[in-house]
Coordinates of C-alpha atoms and ligand atoms in Angstrom, one line a residue:
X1 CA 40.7 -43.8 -46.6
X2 CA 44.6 -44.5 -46.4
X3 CA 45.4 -48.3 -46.1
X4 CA 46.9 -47.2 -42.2
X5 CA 44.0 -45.9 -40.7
X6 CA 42.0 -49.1 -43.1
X7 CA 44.2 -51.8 -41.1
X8 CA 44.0 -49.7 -37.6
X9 CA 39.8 -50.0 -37.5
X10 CA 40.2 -53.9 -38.8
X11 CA 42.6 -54.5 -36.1
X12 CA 39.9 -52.6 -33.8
X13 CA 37.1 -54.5 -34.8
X14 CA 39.4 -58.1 -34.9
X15 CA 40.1 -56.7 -31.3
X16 CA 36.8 -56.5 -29.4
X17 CA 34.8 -59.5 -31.5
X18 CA 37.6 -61.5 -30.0
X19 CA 37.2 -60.1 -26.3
X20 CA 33.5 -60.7 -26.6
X21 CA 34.3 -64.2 -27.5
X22 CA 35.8 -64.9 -24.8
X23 CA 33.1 -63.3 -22.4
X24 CA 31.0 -65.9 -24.0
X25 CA 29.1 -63.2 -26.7
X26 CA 28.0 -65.5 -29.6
X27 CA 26.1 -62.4 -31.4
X28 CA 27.5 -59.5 -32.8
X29 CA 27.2 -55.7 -32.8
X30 CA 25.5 -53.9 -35.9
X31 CA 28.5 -52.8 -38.0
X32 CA 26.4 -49.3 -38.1
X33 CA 27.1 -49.3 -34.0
X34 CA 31.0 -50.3 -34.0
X35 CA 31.8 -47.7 -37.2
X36 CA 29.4 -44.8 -34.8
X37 CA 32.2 -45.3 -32.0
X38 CA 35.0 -45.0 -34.0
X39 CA 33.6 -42.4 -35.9
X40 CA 33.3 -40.9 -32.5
X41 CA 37.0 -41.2 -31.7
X42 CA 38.1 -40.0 -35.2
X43 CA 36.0 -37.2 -34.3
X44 CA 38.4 -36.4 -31.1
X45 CA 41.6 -37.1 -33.0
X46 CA 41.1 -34.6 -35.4
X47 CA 40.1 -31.8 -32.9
X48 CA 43.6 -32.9 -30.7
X49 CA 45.1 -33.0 -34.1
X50 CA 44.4 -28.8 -34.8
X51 CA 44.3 -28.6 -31.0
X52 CA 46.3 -25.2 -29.7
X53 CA 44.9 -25.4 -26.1
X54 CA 48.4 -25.5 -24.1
X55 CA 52.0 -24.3 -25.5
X56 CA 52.9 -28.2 -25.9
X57 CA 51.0 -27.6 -29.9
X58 CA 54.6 -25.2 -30.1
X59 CA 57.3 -27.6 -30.1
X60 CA 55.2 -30.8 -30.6
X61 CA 56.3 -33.0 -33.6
X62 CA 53.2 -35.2 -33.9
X63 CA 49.3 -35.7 -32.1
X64 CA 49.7 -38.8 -30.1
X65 CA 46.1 -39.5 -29.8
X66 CA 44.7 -43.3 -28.0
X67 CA 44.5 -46.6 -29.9
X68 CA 43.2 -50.0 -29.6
X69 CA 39.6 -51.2 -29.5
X70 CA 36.8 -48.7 -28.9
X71 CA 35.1 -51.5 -27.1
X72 CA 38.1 -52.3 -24.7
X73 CA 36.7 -53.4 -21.2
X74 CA 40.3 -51.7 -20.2
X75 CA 42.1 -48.4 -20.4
X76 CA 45.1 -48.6 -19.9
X77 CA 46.4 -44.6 -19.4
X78 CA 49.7 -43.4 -19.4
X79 CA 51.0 -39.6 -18.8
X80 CA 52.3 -38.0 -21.5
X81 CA 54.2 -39.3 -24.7
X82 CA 57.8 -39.3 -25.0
X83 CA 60.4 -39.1 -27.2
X84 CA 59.4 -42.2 -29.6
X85 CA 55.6 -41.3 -29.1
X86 CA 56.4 -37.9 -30.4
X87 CA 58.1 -38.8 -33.4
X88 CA 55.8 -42.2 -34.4
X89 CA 52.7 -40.4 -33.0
X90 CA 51.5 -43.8 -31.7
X91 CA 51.4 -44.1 -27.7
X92 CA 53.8 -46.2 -25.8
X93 CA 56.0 -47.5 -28.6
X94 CA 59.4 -46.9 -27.2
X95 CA 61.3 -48.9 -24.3
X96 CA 58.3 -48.6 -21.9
X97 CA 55.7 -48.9 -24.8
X98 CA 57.4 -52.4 -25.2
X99 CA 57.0 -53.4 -21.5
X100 CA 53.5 -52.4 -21.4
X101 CA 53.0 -54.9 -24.7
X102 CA 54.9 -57.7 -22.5
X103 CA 52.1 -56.7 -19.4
X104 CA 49.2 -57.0 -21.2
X105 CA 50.1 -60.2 -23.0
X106 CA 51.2 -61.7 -19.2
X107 CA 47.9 -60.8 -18.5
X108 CA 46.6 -63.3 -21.1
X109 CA 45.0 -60.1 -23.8
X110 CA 46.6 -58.9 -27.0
X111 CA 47.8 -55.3 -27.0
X112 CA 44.8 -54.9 -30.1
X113 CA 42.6 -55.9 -27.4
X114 CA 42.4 -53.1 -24.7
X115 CA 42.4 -48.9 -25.7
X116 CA 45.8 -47.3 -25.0
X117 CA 46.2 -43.6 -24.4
X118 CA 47.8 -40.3 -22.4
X119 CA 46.3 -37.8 -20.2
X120 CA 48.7 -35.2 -22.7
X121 CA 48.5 -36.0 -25.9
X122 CA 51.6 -33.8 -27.1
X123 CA 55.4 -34.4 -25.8
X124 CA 56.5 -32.2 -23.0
X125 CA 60.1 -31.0 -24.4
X126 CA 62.9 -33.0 -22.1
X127 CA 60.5 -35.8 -21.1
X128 CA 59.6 -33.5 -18.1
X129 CA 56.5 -34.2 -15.7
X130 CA 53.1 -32.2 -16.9
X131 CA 52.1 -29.2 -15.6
X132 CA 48.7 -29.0 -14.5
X133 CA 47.7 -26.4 -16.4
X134 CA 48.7 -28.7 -19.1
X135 CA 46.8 -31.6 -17.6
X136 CA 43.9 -29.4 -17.6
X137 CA 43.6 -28.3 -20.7
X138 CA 44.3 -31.3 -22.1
X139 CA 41.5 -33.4 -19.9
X140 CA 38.5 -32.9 -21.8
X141 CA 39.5 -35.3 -24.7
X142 CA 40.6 -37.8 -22.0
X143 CA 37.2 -37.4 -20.7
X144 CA 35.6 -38.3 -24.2
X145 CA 37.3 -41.2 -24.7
X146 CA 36.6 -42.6 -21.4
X147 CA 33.0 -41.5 -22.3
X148 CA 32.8 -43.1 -25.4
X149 CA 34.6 -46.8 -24.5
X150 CA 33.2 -46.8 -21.6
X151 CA 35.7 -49.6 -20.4
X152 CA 35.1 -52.3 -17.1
X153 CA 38.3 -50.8 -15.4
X154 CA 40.9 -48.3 -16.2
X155 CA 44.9 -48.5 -15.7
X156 CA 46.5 -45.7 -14.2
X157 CA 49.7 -46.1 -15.3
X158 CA 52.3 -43.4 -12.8
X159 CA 51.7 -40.1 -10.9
X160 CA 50.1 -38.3 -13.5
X161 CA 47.6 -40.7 -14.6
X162 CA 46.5 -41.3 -10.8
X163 CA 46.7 -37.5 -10.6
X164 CA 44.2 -36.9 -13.4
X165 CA 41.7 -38.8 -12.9
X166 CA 41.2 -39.0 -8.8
X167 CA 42.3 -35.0 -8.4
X168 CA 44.2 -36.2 -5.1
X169 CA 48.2 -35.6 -4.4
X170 CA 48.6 -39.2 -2.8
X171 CA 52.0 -40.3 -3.7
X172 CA 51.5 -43.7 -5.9
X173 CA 53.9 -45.4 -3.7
X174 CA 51.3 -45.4 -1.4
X175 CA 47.9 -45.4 -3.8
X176 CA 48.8 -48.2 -6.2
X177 CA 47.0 -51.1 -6.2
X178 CA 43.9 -48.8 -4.8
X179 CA 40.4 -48.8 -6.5
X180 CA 38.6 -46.1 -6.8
X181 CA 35.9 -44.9 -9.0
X182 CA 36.2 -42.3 -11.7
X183 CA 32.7 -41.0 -13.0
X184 CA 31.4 -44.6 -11.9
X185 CA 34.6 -46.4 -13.8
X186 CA 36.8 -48.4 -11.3
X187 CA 40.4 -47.2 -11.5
X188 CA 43.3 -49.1 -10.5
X189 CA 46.5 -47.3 -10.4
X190 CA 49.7 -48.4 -10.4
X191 CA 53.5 -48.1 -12.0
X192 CA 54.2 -46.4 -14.6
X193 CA 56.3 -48.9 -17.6
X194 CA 59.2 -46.2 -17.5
X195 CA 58.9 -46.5 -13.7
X196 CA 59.4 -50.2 -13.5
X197 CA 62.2 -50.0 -16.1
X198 CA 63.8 -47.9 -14.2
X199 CA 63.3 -49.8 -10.7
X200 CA 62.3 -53.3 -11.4
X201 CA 62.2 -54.2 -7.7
X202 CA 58.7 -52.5 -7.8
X203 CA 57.9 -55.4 -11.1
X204 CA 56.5 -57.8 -8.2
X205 CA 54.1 -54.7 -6.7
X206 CA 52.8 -53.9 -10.3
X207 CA 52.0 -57.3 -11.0
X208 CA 49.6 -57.5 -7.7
X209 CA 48.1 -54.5 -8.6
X210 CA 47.4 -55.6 -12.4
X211 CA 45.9 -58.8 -11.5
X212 CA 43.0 -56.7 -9.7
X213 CA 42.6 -55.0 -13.0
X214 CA 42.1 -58.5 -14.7
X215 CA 39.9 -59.7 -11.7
X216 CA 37.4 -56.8 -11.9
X217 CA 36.9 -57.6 -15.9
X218 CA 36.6 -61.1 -14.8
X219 CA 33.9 -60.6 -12.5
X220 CA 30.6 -61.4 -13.3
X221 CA 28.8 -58.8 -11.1
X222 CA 31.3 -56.2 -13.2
X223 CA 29.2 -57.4 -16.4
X224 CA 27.7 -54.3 -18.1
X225 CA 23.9 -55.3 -19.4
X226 CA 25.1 -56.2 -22.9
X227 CA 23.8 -54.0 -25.6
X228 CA 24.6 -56.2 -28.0
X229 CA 22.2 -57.1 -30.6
X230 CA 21.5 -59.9 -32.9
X231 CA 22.2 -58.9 -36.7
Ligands
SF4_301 S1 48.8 -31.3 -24.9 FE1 46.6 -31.4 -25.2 S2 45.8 -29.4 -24.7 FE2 48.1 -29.2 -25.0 S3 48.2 -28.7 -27.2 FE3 48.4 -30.9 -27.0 S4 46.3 -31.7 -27.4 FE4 46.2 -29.5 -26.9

């Protein structure tokens, strides 16, 4: 195993014992369980990695496939990877990768904590908007991710986010802040990083709308049943 991917699944695991600490779990998960889920995930990064479903696999650099903890009680979903993404193949590194750190740490988490990823999972050349057919063909391995975390609340971040996962043309200006429910997951969209760089008037809007997304994992009626088991 290559030291990287060695340090990504210790930072995974360092990730969601510390979340569970602080929801007041004093036991841990078998290590057999926590290495099944990201086996699971590895399992979707290499398919996305030989993945030739859209023409994006033409003029892709790198596979930017979703990172963080597998047991993240938040998603936090972007639209496509830009620029940076493309050539780190690591989601949201660049300016807007970099405000989204500074968001989650306001919100009291470390970026190790939650599960970070794109409804496209190559570049669209030009940093243009996805097409849907793109969207489409792309939204099966969003779908096993989501599966497989099974997070508290998810984070659509922008248009295409919102767009993916409620199938509804409501413009975001009007939607954000707006739960919703995606396969029985509550959504909360709201502004996309690059958005709010580009019109930080909207900063105060976003904020409102990401406190609900910290008040639904607070709640205590949200609590799963735990399936966590003594060792
Ligand atoms: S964007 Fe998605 S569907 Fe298109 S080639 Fe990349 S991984 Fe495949």
């Amino acid at each position: 195993m290559a030291e990287q991917d060695l340090v990504k699944i210790l930072e995974s695991i360092a990730g969601y014992l510390e979340i569970e600490k602080r929801s007041g779990v004093n036991c841990f998960m078998r290590g057999k369980n926590v290495q099944k889920r990201i086996d699971l995930l590895k399992k979707i990064a290499e398919d996305v990695n030989k993945c030739k479903k859209c023409s994006l696999y033409e003029t892709r650099k790198k596979v930017v496939f979703g990172e963080g903890n597998p047991y993240a009680k938040i998603i936090f979903l972007g639209e496509a990877p830009g620029e940076e993404e493309d050539r780190e193949g690591k989601p949201f590194v660049g300016k807007a990768g970099k405000l989204l750190t500074q968001i989650i740490q306001a919100l009291g988490l470390r970026r190790g904590e939650v599960y970070i990823t794109n409804v496209l999972k190559c570049h669209p050349p030009d940093n243009r908007s996805p097409y849907s057919e793109e969207i489409n063909a792309c939204f099966d391995y969003l779908k096993r991710e989501i599966e497989i975390i099974n997070p508290r609340v998810i984070c659509a971040l922008g248009k295409f986010a919102n767009l993916a996962l409620s199938r509804k043309e409501i413009p975001l200006i009007q939607q954000h802040g707006r739960e919703y429910l995606y396969e029985g997951i509550k959504v909360i969209p709201t502004f996309h990083p690059a958005y709010l760089l580009r019109n930080p008037q909207e900063k105060k809007s976003a904020w409102q709308d990401l406190k609900k997304v910290i008040e639904i994992v607070k709640r205590k009626s949200d609590l799963k049943s735990t399936t966590l088991i003594g060792v």
